[in-house]
JSON list of C-alpha atoms in Angstrom, two decimals:
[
{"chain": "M", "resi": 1, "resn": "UNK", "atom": "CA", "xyz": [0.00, 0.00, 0.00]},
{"chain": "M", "resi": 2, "resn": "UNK", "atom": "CA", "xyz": [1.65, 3.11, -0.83]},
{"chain": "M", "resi": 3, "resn": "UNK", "atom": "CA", "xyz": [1.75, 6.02, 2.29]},
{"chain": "M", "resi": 4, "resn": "UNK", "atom": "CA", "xyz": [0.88, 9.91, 1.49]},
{"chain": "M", "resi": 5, "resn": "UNK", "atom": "CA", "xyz": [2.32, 12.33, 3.21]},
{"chain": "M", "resi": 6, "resn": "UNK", "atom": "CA", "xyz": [0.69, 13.78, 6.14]},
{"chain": "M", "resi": 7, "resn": "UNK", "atom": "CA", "xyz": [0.31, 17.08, 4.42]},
{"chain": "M", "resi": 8, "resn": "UNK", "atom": "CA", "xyz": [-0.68, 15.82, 1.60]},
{"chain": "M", "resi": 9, "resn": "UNK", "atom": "CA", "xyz": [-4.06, 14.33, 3.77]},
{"chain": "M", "resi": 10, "resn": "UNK", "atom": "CA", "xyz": [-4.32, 17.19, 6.26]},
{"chain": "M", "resi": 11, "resn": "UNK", "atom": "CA", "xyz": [-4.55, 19.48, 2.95]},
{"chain": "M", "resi": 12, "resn": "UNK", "atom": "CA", "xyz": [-7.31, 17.38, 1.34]},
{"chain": "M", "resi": 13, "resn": "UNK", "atom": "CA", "xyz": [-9.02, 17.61, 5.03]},
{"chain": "M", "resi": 14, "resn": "UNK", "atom": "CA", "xyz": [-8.83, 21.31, 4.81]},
{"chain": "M", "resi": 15, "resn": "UNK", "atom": "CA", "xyz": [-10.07, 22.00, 1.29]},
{"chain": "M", "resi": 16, "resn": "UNK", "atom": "CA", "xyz": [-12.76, 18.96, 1.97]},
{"chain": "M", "resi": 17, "resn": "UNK", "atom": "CA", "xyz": [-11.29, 16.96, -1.41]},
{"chain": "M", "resi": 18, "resn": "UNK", "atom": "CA", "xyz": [-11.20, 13.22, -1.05]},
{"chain": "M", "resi": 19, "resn": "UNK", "atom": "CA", "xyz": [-7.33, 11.45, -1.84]},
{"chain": "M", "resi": 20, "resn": "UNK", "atom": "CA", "xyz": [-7.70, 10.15, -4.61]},
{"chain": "M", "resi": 21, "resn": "UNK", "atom": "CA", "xyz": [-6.39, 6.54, -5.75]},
{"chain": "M", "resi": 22, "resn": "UNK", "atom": "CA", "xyz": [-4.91, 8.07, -8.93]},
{"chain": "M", "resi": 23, "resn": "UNK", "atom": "CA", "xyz": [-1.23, 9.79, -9.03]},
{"chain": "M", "resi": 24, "resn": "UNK", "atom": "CA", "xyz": [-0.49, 12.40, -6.48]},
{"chain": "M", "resi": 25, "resn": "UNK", "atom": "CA", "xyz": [0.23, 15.27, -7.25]},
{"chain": "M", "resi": 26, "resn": "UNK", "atom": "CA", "xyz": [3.82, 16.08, -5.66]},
{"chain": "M", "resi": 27, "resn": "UNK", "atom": "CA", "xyz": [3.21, 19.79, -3.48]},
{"chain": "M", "resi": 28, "resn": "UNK", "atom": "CA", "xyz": [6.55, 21.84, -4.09]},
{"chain": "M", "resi": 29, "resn": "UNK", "atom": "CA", "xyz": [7.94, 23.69, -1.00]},
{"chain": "M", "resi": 30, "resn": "UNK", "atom": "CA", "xyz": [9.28, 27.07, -1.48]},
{"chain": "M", "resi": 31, "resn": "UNK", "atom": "CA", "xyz": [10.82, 29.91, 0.74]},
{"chain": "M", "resi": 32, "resn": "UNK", "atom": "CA", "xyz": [8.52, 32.36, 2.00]},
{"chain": "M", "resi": 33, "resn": "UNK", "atom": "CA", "xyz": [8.48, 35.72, 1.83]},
{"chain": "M", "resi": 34, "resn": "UNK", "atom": "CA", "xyz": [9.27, 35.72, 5.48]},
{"chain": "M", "resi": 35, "resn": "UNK", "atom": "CA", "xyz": [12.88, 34.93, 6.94]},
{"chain": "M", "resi": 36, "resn": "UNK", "atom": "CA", "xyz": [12.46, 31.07, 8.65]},
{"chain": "M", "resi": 37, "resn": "UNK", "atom": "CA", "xyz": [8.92, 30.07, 7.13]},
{"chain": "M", "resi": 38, "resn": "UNK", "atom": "CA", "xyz": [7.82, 28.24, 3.68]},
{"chain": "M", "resi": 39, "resn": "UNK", "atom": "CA", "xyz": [4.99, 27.82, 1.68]},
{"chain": "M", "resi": 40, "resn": "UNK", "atom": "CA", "xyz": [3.15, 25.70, -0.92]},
{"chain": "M", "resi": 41, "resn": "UNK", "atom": "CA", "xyz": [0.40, 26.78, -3.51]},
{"chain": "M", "resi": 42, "resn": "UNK", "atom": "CA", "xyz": [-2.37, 24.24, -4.29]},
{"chain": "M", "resi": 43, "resn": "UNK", "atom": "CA", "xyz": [-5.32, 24.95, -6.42]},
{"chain": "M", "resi": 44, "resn": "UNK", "atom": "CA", "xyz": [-7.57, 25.54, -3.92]},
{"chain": "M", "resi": 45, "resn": "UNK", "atom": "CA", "xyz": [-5.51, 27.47, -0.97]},
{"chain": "M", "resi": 46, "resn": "UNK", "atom": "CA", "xyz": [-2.28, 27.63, 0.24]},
{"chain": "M", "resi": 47, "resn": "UNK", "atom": "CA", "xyz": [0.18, 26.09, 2.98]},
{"chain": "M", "resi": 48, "resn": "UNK", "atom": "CA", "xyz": [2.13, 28.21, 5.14]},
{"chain": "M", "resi": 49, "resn": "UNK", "atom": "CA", "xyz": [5.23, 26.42, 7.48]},
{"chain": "M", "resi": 50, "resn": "UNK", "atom": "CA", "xyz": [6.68, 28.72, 10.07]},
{"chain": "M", "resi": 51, "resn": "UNK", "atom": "CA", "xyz": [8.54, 28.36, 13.18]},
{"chain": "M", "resi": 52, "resn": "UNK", "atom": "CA", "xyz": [5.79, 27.85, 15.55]},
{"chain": "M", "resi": 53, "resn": "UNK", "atom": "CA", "xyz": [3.80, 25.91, 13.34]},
{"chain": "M", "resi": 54, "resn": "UNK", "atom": "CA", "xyz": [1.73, 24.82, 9.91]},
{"chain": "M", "resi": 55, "resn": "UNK", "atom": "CA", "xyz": [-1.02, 27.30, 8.36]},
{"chain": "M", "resi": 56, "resn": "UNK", "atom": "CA", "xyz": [-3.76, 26.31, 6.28]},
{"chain": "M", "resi": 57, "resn": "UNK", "atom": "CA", "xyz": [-5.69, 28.66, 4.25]},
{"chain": "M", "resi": 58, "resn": "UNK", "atom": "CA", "xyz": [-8.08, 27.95, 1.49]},
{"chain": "M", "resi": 59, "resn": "UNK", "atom": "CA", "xyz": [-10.19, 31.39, -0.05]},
{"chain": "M", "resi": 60, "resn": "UNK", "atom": "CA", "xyz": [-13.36, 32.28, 2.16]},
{"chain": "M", "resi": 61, "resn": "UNK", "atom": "CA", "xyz": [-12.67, 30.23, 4.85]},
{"chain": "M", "resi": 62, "resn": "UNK", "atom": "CA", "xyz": [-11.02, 30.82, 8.23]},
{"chain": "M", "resi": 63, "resn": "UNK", "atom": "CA", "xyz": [-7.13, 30.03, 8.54]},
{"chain": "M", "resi": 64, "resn": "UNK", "atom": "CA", "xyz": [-6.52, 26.53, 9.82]},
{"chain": "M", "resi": 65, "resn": "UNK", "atom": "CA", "xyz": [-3.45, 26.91, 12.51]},
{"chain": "M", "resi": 66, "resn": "UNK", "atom": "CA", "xyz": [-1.75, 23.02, 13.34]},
{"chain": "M", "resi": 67, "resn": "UNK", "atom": "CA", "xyz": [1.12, 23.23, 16.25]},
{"chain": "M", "resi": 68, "resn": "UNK", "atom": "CA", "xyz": [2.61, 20.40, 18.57]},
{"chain": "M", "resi": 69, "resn": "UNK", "atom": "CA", "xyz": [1.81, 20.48, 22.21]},
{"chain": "M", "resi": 70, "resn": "UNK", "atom": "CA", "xyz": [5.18, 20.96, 23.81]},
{"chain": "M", "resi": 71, "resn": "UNK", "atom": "CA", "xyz": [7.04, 21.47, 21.32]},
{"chain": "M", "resi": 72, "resn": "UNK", "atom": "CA", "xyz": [9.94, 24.40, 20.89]},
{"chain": "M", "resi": 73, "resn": "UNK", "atom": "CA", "xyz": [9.12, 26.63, 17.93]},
{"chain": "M", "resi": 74, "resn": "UNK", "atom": "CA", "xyz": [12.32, 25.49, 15.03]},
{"chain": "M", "resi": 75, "resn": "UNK", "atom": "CA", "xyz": [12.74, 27.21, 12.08]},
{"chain": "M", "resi": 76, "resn": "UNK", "atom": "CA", "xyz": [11.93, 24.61, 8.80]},
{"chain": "M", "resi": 77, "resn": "UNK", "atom": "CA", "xyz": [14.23, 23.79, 6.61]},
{"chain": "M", "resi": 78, "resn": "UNK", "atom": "CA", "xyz": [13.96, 22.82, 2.99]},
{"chain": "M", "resi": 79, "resn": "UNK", "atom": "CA", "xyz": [15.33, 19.45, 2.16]},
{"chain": "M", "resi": 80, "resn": "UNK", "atom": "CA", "xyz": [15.77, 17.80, -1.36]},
{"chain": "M", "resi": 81, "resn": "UNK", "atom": "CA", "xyz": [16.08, 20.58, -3.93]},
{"chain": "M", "resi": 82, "resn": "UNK", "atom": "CA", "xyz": [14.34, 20.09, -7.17]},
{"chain": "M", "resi": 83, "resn": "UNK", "atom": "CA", "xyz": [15.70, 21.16, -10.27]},
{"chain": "M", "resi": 84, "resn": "UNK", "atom": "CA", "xyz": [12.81, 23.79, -11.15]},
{"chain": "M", "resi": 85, "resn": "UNK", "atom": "CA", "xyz": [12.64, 27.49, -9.65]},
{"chain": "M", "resi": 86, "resn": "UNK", "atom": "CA", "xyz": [9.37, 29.68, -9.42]},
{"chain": "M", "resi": 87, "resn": "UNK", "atom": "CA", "xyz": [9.18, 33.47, -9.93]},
{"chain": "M", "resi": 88, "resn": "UNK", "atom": "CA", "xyz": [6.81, 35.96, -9.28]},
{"chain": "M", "resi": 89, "resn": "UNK", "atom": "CA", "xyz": [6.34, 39.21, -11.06]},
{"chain": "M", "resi": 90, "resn": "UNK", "atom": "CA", "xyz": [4.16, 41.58, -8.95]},
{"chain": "M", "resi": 91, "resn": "UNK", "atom": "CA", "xyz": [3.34, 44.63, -9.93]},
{"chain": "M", "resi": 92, "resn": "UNK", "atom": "CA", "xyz": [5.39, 46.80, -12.29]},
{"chain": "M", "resi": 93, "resn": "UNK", "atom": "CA", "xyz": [8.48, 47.47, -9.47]},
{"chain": "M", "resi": 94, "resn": "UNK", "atom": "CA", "xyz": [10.88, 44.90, -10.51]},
{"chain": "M", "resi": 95, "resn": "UNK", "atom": "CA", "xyz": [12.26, 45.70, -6.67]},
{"chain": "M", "resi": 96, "resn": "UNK", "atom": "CA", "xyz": [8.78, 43.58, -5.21]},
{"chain": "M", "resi": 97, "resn": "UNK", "atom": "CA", "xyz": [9.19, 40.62, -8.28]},
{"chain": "M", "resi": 98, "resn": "UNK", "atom": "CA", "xyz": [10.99, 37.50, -6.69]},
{"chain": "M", "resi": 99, "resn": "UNK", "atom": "CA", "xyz": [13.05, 35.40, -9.45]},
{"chain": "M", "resi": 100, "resn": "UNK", "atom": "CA", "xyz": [14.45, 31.95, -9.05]},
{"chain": "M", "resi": 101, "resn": "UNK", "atom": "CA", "xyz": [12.89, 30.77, -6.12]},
{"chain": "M", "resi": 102, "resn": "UNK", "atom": "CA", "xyz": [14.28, 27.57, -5.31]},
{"chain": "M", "resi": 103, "resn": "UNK", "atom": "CA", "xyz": [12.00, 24.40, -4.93]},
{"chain": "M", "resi": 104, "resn": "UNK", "atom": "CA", "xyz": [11.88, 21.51, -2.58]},
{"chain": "M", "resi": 105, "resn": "UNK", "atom": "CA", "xyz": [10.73, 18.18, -2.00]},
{"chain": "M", "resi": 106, "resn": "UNK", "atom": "CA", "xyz": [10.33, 18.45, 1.85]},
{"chain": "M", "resi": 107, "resn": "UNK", "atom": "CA", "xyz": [10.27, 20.75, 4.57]},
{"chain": "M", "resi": 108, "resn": "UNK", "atom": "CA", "xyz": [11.93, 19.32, 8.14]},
{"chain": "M", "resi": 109, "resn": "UNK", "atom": "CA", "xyz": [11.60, 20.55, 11.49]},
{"chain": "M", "resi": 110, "resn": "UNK", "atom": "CA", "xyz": [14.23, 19.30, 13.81]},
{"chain": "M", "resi": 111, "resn": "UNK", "atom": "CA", "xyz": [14.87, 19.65, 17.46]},
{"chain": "M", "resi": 112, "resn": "UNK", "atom": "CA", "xyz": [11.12, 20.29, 18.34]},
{"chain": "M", "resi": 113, "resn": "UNK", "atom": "CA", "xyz": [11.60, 17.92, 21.30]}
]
């Protein structure tokens, strides 16, 4: 039986979408705009990984906040860097566009306990 990842199901929990039995597809892992924190895009909202936790937020709806009892806030950490880069061109002041944007496979937290 083959295992999703456990964003992979918590994000099909917040956006109320069944998993389906079909290919997966992968969720890229980027750094965010903030120092410390990344983020995924899906189609229907958006994933947010910060030191003291995991953010879900899907449009209309109310954030979605995930965070281990106990644990010490730890900065993620992007682990297995894909090939591809993402860039985003808001606006018309190239100073606010962000180029290259480096991709991962994973995000890790260590040391939370």
């Amino acid at each position: 039986m083959r295992q999703l990842p456990i964003t992979y199901l918590l994000l099909c929990a917040v956006l109320k979408a069944a998993p389906s039995a079909g290919p997966v597809r992968p969720v890229l892992f980027e750094p965010g705009t903030e120092a410390g924190e990344y983020q995924a895009h899906v189609s229907r909202g958006s994933l947010r990984l910060t030191p003291a936790g995991i953010e879900f937020a899907t449009a209309g709806r109310p954030v979605i906040r995930l965070a281990l009892v106990g644990a010490r806030h730890a900065a993620p950490l992007g682990d297995e860097l894909l090939p591809s880069t993402s860039s985003y061109f808001l606006g018309s002041d190239p100073k606010h566009w962000r180029t290259g944007v480096p991709n991962y496979c994973k995000v890790r937290y260590s040391g939370v306990y």
